[in-house]
Tab-separated table of C-alpha atoms in Angstrom:
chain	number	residue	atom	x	y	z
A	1	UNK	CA	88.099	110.823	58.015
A	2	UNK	CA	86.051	107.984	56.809
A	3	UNK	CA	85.619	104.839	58.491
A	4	UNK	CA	85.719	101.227	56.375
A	5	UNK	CA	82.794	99.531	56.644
A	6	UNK	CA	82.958	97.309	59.874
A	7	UNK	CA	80.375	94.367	57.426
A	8	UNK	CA	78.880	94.132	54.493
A	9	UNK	CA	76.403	96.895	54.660
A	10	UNK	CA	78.284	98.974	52.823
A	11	UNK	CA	77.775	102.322	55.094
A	12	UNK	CA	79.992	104.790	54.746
A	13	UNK	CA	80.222	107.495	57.652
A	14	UNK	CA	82.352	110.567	56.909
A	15	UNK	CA	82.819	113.338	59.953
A	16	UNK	CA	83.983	116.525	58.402
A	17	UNK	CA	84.201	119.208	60.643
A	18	UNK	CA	83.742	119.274	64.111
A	19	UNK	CA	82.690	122.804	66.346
A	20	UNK	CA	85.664	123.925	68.521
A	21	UNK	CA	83.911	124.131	71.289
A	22	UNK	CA	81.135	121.470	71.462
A	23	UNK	CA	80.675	117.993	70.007
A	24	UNK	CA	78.860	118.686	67.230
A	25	UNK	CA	80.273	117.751	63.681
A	26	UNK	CA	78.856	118.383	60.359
A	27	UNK	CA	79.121	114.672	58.847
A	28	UNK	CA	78.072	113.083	55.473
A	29	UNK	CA	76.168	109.189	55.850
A	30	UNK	CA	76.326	107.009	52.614
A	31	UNK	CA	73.704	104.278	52.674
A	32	UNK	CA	73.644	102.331	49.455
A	33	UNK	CA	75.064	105.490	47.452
A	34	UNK	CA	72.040	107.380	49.097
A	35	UNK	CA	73.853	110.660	50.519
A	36	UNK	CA	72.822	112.099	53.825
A	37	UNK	CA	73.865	115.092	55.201
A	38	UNK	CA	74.476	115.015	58.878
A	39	UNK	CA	72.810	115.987	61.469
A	40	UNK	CA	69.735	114.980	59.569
A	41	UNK	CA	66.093	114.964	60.807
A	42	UNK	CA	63.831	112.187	59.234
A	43	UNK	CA	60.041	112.309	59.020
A	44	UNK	CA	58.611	109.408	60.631
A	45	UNK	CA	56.096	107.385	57.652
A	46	UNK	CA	54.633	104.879	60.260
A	47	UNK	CA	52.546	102.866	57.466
A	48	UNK	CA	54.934	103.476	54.609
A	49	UNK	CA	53.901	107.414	54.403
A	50	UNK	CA	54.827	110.643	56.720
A	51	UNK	CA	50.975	111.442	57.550
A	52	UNK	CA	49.253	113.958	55.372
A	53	UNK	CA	52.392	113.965	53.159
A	54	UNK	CA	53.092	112.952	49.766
A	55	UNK	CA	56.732	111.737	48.578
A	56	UNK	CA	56.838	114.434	46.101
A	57	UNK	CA	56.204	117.119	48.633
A	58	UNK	CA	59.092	115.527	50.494
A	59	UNK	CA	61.259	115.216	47.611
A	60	UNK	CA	60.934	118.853	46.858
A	61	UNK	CA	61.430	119.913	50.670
A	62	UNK	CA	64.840	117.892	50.366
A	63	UNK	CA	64.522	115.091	52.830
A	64	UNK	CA	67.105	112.937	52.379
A	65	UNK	CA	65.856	110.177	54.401
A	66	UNK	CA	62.667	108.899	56.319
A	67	UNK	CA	61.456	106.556	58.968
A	68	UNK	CA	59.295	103.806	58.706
A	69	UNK	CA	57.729	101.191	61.108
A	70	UNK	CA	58.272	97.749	61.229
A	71	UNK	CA	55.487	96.903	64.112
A	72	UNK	CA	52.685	98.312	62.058
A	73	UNK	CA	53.959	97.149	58.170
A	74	UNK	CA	54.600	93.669	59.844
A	75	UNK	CA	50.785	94.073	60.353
A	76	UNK	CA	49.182	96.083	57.929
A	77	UNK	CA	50.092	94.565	55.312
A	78	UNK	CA	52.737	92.672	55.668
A	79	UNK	CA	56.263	92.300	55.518
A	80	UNK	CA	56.032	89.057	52.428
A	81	UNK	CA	53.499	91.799	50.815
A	82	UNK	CA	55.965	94.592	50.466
A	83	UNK	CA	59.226	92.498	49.678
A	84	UNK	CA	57.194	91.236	46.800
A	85	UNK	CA	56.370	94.743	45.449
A	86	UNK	CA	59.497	95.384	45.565
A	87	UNK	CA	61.055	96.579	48.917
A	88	UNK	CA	59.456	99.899	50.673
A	89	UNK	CA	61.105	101.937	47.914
A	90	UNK	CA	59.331	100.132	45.337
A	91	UNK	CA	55.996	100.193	47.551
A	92	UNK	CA	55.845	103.436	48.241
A	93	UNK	CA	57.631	104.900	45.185
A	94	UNK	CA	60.509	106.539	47.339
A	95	UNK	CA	64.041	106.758	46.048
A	96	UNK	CA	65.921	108.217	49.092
A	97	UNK	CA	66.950	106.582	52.154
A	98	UNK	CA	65.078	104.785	54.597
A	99	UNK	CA	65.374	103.466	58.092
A	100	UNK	CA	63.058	100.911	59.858
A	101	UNK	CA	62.531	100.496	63.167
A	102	UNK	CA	62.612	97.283	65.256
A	103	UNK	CA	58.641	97.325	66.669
A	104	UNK	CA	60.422	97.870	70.076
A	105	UNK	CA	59.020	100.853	70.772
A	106	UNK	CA	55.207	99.934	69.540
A	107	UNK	CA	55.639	96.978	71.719
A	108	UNK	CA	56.491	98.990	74.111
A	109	UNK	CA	53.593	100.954	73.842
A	110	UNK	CA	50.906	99.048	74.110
A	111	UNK	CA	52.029	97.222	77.237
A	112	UNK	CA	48.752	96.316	77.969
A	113	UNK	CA	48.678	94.028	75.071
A	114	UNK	CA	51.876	92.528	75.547
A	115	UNK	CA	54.233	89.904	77.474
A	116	UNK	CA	58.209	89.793	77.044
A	117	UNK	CA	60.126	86.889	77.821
A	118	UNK	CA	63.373	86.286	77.228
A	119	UNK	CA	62.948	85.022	73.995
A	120	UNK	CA	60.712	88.002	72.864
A	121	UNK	CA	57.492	89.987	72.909
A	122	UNK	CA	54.076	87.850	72.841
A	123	UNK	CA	51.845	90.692	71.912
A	124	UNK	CA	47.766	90.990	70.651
A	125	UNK	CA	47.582	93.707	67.424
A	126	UNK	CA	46.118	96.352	68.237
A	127	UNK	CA	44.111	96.383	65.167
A	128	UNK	CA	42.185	92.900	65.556
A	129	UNK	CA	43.185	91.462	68.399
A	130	UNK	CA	45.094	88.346	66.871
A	131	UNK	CA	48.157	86.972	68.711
A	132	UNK	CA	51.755	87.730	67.542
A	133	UNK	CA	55.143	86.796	68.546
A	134	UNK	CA	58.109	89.330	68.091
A	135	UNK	CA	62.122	88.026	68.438
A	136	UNK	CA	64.864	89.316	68.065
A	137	UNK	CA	65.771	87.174	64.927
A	138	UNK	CA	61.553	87.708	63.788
A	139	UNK	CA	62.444	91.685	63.702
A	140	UNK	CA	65.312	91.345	61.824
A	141	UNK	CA	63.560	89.464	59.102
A	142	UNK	CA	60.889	91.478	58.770
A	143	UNK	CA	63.582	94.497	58.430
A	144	UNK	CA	65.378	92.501	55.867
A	145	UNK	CA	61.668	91.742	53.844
A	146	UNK	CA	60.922	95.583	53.946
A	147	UNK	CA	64.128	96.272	52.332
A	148	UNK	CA	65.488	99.149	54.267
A	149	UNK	CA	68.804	100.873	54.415
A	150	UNK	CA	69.349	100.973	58.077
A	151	UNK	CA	67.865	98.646	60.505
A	152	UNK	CA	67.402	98.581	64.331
A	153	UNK	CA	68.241	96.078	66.659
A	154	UNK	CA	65.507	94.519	68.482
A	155	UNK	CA	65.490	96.308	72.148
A	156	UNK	CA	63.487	96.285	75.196
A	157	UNK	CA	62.373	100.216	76.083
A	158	UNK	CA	62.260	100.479	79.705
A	159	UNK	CA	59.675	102.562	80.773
A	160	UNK	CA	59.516	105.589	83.305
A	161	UNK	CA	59.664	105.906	86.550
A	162	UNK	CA	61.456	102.829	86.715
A	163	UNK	CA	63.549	101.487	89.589
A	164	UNK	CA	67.831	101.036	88.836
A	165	UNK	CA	67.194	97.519	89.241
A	166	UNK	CA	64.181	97.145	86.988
A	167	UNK	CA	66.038	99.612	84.740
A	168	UNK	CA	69.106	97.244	84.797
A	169	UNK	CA	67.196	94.161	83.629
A	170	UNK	CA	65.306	95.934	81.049
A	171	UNK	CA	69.020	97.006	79.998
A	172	UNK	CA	70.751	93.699	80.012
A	173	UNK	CA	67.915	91.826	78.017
A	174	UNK	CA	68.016	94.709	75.371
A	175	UNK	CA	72.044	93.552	75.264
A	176	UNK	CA	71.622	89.822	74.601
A	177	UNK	CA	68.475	90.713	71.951
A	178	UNK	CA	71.025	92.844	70.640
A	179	UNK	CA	73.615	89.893	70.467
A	180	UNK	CA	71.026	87.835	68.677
A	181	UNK	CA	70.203	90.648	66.100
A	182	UNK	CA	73.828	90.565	65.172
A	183	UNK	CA	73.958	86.847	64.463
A	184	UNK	CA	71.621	87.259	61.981
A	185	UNK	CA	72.824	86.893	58.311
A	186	UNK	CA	72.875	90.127	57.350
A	187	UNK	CA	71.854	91.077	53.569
A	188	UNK	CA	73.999	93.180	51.545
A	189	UNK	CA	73.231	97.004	51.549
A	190	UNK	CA	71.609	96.714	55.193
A	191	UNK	CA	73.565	98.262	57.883
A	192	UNK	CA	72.425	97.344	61.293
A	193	UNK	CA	72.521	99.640	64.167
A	194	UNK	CA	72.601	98.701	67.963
A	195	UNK	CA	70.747	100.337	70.673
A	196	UNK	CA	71.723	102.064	73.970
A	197	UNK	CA	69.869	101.484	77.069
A	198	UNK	CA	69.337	102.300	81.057
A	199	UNK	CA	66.784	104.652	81.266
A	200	UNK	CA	68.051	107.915	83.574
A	201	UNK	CA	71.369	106.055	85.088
A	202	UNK	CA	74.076	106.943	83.911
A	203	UNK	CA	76.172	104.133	84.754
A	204	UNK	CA	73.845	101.666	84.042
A	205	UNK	CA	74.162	103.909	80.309
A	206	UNK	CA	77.773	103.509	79.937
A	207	UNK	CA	77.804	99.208	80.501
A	208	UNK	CA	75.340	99.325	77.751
A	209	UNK	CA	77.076	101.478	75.310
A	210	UNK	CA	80.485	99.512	76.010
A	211	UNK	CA	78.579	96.333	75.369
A	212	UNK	CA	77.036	97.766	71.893
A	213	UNK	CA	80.752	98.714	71.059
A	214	UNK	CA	81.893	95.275	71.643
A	215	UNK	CA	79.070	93.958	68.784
A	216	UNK	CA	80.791	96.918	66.538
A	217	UNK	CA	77.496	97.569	65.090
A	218	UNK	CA	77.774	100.045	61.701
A	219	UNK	CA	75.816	103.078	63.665
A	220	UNK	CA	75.101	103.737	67.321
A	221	UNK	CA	71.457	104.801	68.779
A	222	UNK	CA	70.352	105.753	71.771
A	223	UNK	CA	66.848	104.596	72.867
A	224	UNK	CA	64.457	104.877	75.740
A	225	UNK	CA	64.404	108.575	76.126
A	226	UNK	CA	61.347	110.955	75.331
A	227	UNK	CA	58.915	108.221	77.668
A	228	UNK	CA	58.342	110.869	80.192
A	229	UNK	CA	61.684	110.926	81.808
A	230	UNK	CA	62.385	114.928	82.973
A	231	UNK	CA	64.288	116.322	79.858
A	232	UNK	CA	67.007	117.759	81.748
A	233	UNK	CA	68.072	114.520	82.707
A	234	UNK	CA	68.238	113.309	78.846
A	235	UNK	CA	70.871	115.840	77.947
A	236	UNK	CA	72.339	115.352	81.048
A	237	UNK	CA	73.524	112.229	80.018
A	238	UNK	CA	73.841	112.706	76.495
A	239	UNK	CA	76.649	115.304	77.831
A	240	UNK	CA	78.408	112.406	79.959
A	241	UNK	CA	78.016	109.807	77.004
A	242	UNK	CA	79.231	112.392	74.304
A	243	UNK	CA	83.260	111.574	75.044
A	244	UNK	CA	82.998	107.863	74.810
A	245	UNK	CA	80.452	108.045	71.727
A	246	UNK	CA	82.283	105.728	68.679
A	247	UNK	CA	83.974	109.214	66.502
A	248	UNK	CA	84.075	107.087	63.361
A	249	UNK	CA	80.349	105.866	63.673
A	250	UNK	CA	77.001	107.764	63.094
A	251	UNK	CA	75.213	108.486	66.457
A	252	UNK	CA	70.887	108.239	66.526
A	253	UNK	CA	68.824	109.672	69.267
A	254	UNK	CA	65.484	108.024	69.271
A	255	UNK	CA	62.480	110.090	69.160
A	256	UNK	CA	63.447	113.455	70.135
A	257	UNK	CA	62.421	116.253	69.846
A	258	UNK	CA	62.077	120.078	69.923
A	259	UNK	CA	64.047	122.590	67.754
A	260	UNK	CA	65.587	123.204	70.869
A	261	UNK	CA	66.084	119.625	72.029
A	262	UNK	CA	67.425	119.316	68.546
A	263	UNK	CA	70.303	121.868	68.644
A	264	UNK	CA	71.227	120.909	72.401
A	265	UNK	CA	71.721	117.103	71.522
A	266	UNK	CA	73.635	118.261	68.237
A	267	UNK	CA	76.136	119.947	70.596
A	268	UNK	CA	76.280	116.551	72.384
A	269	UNK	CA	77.714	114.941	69.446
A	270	UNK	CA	74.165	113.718	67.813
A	271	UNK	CA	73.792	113.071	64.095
A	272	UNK	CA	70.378	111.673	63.489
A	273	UNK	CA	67.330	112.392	64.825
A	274	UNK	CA	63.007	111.374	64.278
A	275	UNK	CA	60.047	112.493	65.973
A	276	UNK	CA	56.346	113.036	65.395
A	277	UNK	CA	56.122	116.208	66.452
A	278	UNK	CA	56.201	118.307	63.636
A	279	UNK	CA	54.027	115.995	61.700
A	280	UNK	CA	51.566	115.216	64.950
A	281	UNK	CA	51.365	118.751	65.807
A	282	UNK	CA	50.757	120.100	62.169
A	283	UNK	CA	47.375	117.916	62.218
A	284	UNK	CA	46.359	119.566	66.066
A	285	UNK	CA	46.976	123.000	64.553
A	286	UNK	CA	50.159	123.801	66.403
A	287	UNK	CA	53.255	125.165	63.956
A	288	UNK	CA	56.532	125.555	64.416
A	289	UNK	CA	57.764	128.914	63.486
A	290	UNK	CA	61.021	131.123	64.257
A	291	UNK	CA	59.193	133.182	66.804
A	292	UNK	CA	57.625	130.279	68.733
A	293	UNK	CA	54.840	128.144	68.522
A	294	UNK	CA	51.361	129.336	66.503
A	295	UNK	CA	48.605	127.559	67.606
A	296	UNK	CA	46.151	128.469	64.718
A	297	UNK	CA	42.910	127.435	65.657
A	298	UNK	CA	43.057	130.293	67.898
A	299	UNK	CA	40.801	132.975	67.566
A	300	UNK	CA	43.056	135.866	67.394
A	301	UNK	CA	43.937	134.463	63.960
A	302	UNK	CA	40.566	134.905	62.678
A	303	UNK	CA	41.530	137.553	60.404
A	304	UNK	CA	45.214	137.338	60.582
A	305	UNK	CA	46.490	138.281	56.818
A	306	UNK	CA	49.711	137.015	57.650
A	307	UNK	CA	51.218	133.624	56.573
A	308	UNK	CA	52.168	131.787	59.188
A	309	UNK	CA	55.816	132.533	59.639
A	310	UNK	CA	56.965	135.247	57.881
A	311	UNK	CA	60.527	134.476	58.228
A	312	UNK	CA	59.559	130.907	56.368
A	313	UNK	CA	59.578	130.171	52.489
A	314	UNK	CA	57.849	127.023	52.494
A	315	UNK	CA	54.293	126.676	49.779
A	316	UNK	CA	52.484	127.034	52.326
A	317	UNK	CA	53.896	130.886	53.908
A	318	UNK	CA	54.271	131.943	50.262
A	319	UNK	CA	50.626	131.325	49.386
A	320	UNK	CA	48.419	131.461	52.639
A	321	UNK	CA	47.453	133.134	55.414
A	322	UNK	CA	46.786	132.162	59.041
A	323	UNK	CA	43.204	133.629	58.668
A	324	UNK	CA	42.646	130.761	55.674
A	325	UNK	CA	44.902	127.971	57.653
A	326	UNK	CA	42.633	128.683	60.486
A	327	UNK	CA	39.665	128.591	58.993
A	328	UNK	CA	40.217	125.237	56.864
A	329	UNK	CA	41.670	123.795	60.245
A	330	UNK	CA	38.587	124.958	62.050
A	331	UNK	CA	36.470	123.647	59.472
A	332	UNK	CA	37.862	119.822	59.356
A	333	UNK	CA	39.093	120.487	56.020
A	334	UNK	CA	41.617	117.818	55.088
A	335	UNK	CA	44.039	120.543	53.472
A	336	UNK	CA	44.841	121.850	56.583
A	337	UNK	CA	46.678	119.118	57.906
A	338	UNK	CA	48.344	118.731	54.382
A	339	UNK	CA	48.977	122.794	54.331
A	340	UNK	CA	50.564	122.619	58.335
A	341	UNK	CA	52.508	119.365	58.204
A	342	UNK	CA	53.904	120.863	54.940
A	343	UNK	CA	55.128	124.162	56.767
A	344	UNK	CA	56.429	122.259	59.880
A	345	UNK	CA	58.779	119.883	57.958
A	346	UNK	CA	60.338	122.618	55.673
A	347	UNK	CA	60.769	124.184	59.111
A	348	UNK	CA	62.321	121.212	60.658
A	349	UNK	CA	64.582	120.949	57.552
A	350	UNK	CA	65.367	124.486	57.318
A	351	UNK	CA	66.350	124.172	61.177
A	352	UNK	CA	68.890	121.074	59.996
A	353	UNK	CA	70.504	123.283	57.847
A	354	UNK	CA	71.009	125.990	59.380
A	355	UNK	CA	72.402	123.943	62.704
A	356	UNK	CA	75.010	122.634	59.702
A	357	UNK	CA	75.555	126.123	58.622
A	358	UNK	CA	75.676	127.182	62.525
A	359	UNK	CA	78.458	124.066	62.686
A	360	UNK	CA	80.510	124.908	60.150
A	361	UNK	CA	80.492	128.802	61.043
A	362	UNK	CA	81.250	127.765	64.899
A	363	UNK	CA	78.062	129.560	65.802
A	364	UNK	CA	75.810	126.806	67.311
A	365	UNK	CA	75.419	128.707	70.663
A	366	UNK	CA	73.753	131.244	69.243
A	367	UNK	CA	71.342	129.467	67.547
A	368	UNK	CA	70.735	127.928	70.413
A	369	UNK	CA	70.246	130.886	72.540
A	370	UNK	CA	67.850	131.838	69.596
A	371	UNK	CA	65.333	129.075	69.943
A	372	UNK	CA	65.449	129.371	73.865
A	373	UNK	CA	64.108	133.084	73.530
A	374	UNK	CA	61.399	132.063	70.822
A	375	UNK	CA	60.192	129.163	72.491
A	376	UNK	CA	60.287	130.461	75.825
A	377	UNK	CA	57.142	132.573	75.672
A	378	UNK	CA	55.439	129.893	73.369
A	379	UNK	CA	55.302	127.676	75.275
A	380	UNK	CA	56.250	123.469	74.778
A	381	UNK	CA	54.832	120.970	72.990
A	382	UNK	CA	53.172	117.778	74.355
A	383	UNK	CA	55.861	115.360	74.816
A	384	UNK	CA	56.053	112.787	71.258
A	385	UNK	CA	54.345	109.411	71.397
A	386	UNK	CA	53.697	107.199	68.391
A	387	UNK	CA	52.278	108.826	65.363
């Protein structure tokens, strides 16, 4: 079923099949006339580019849609700047969908640089030191300048360990930002999505989601997880939510995760996901592959013939072995990180589609029971921060 539009941003949401015996659905998001395929992973292009990878590259990799910040373009080099060249798709040449963030999270971040108030975030750039303001309404703008698809509320992320109370507040001033993003005039094309808040409490969870329903933003998101929060207690709740989730509305986790984390929060009803670690990790050496994790600067690979994942067909497992990847990564050679990031986002889109193909054949559990054995002897990687 498809749902009308709830304003004038023109998103289209269609669920089409949903797994008997989970909540995952195989969905198709329509942005503009951009077509997504859901669930959908999207690179995260901080300054207007995934790191160490060219659109092209992600063109012919098939990503549908990518992330870009709205705390670091508002800086560097400006929101005016890139509405006048025409929007980030005319900036940075890409055709496909994007989402912007709200600077939120960088905000977040850097709390030593930073003072919220109810009106906003007074906060010193971390690049010269110069004073800034963030708002709600200020966020928004700058969204609307960069020309996005889908923009994010404006939210406070509550950090961890946090208190109920603390966690509460936090929560409740995320709500009335989010009431303030709303009354912005929204431009045509842009489809706005709320946030979800409370840290680890689950009822302090469910008054936020019930008060983002009320706004009847386009798209749901969930925020304020991956900040060093134990991750059992992230799909814990993303189980409890998954029932009173909006059906008729695409569903965001923020900033997770794993191939593993992915799959489990797909069977939680999830249908869009970003994270730096495949990019983050590619430039510290550490790929993703179908039997685990390969950490290549290790010396065992020294004269490993191999490519890197044999199972893989991106450029880079077609052409190279981990005895070359190892030794350009060893050397400081800038093609490594170009070569790795390449092979661990055609891994992180081949893992999308075959979770849709898992969907669709009612075989997610096994996939997930896959990725539990590879990774389990791998080991995990570092928790994602900023890019």
């Amino acid at each position: 079923m498809t749902n009308e539009p709830p304003d004038p941003s023109g998103l289209r949401f269609q669920v089409q099949e949903r797994e008997a015996h989970s909540h995952a659905r195989l969905g198709r998001l329509s942005v503009r006339g951009r077509e997504i395929p859901t669930p959908v992973f999207m690179p995260v292009g901080t300054a207007a580019a995934v790191k160490a990878m060219p659109q092209h590259l992600l063109e012919e990799m098939g990503a549908p849609i990518i992330l870009a910040n709205t705390y670091h373009l508002y800086l560097r080099p400006g929101a005016e700047v890139v509405r006048r060249l025409g929007g980030l798709h005319g900036f940075m040449s890409w055709d496909r969908a994007i989402l912007t963030d709200s600077g939120g999270y960088q905000v977040f971040s850097h709390r030593e640089l930073r003072r919220i108030s109810e009106e906003g975030v007074e906060f010193r750039s971390h690049l010269d030191g110069s004073l800034h303001f963030l708002s709600p309404e200020k966020s928004i703008e700058i969204q609307q300048d960069l020309g996005a698809d889908v923009i994010m509320a404006f939210d406070d992320c509550t950090p961890y360990p946090v208190s109920e109370s603390e966690a509460r507040e936090s929560m409740l001033r995320s709500m009335r930002w989010a009431e303030r993003c709303r009354q912005v005039s929204s431009r045509p094309g842009q489809a706005l999505f709320g946030i979800v808040q409370g840290s680890v409490f689950e009822g302090l969870r469910r008054e936020s989601l019930e008060r983002i329903r009320e706004l009847d933003f386009p798209g749901i998101a969930l925020g304020g997880f991956s900040v060093g929060e134990p991750k059992e207690s992230m799909h814990r709740l993303l189980e409890a939510l998954a029932e009173d989730l909006p059906a008729d509305r695409p569903r965001y986790l923020m900033g997770v995760g794993t191939p593993l984390d992915l799959v489990r929060a797909v069977a939680a009803g999830m249908d869009m996901f970003d994270c730096v670690l495949p990019t983050r990790n590619a430039r510290n050496g550490t790929l993703f592959t179908s039997r685990g994790l390969v950490r290549i600067k290790n010396a065992q690979y020294r004269e490993d013939q191999r490519p890197p994942d044999e199972a893989c067909r991106c450029r880079t497992c077609l052409r190279y072995s981990r005895a070359y990847l190892r030794h350009l990564f060893i050397s400081g050679e800038i093609a490594a990180s170009v070569l790795l990031t390449c092979h661990n986002l055609f891994f992180y889109f081949d893992l999308m589609r075959r979770i849709r193909e898992s969907i669709a054949l009612g075989r997610l559990d096994g996939l997930k029971r896959e990725l539990a054995e590879a990774y389990a002897t791998g080991g995990s990687p570092p928790e994602p921060s900023g890019e």
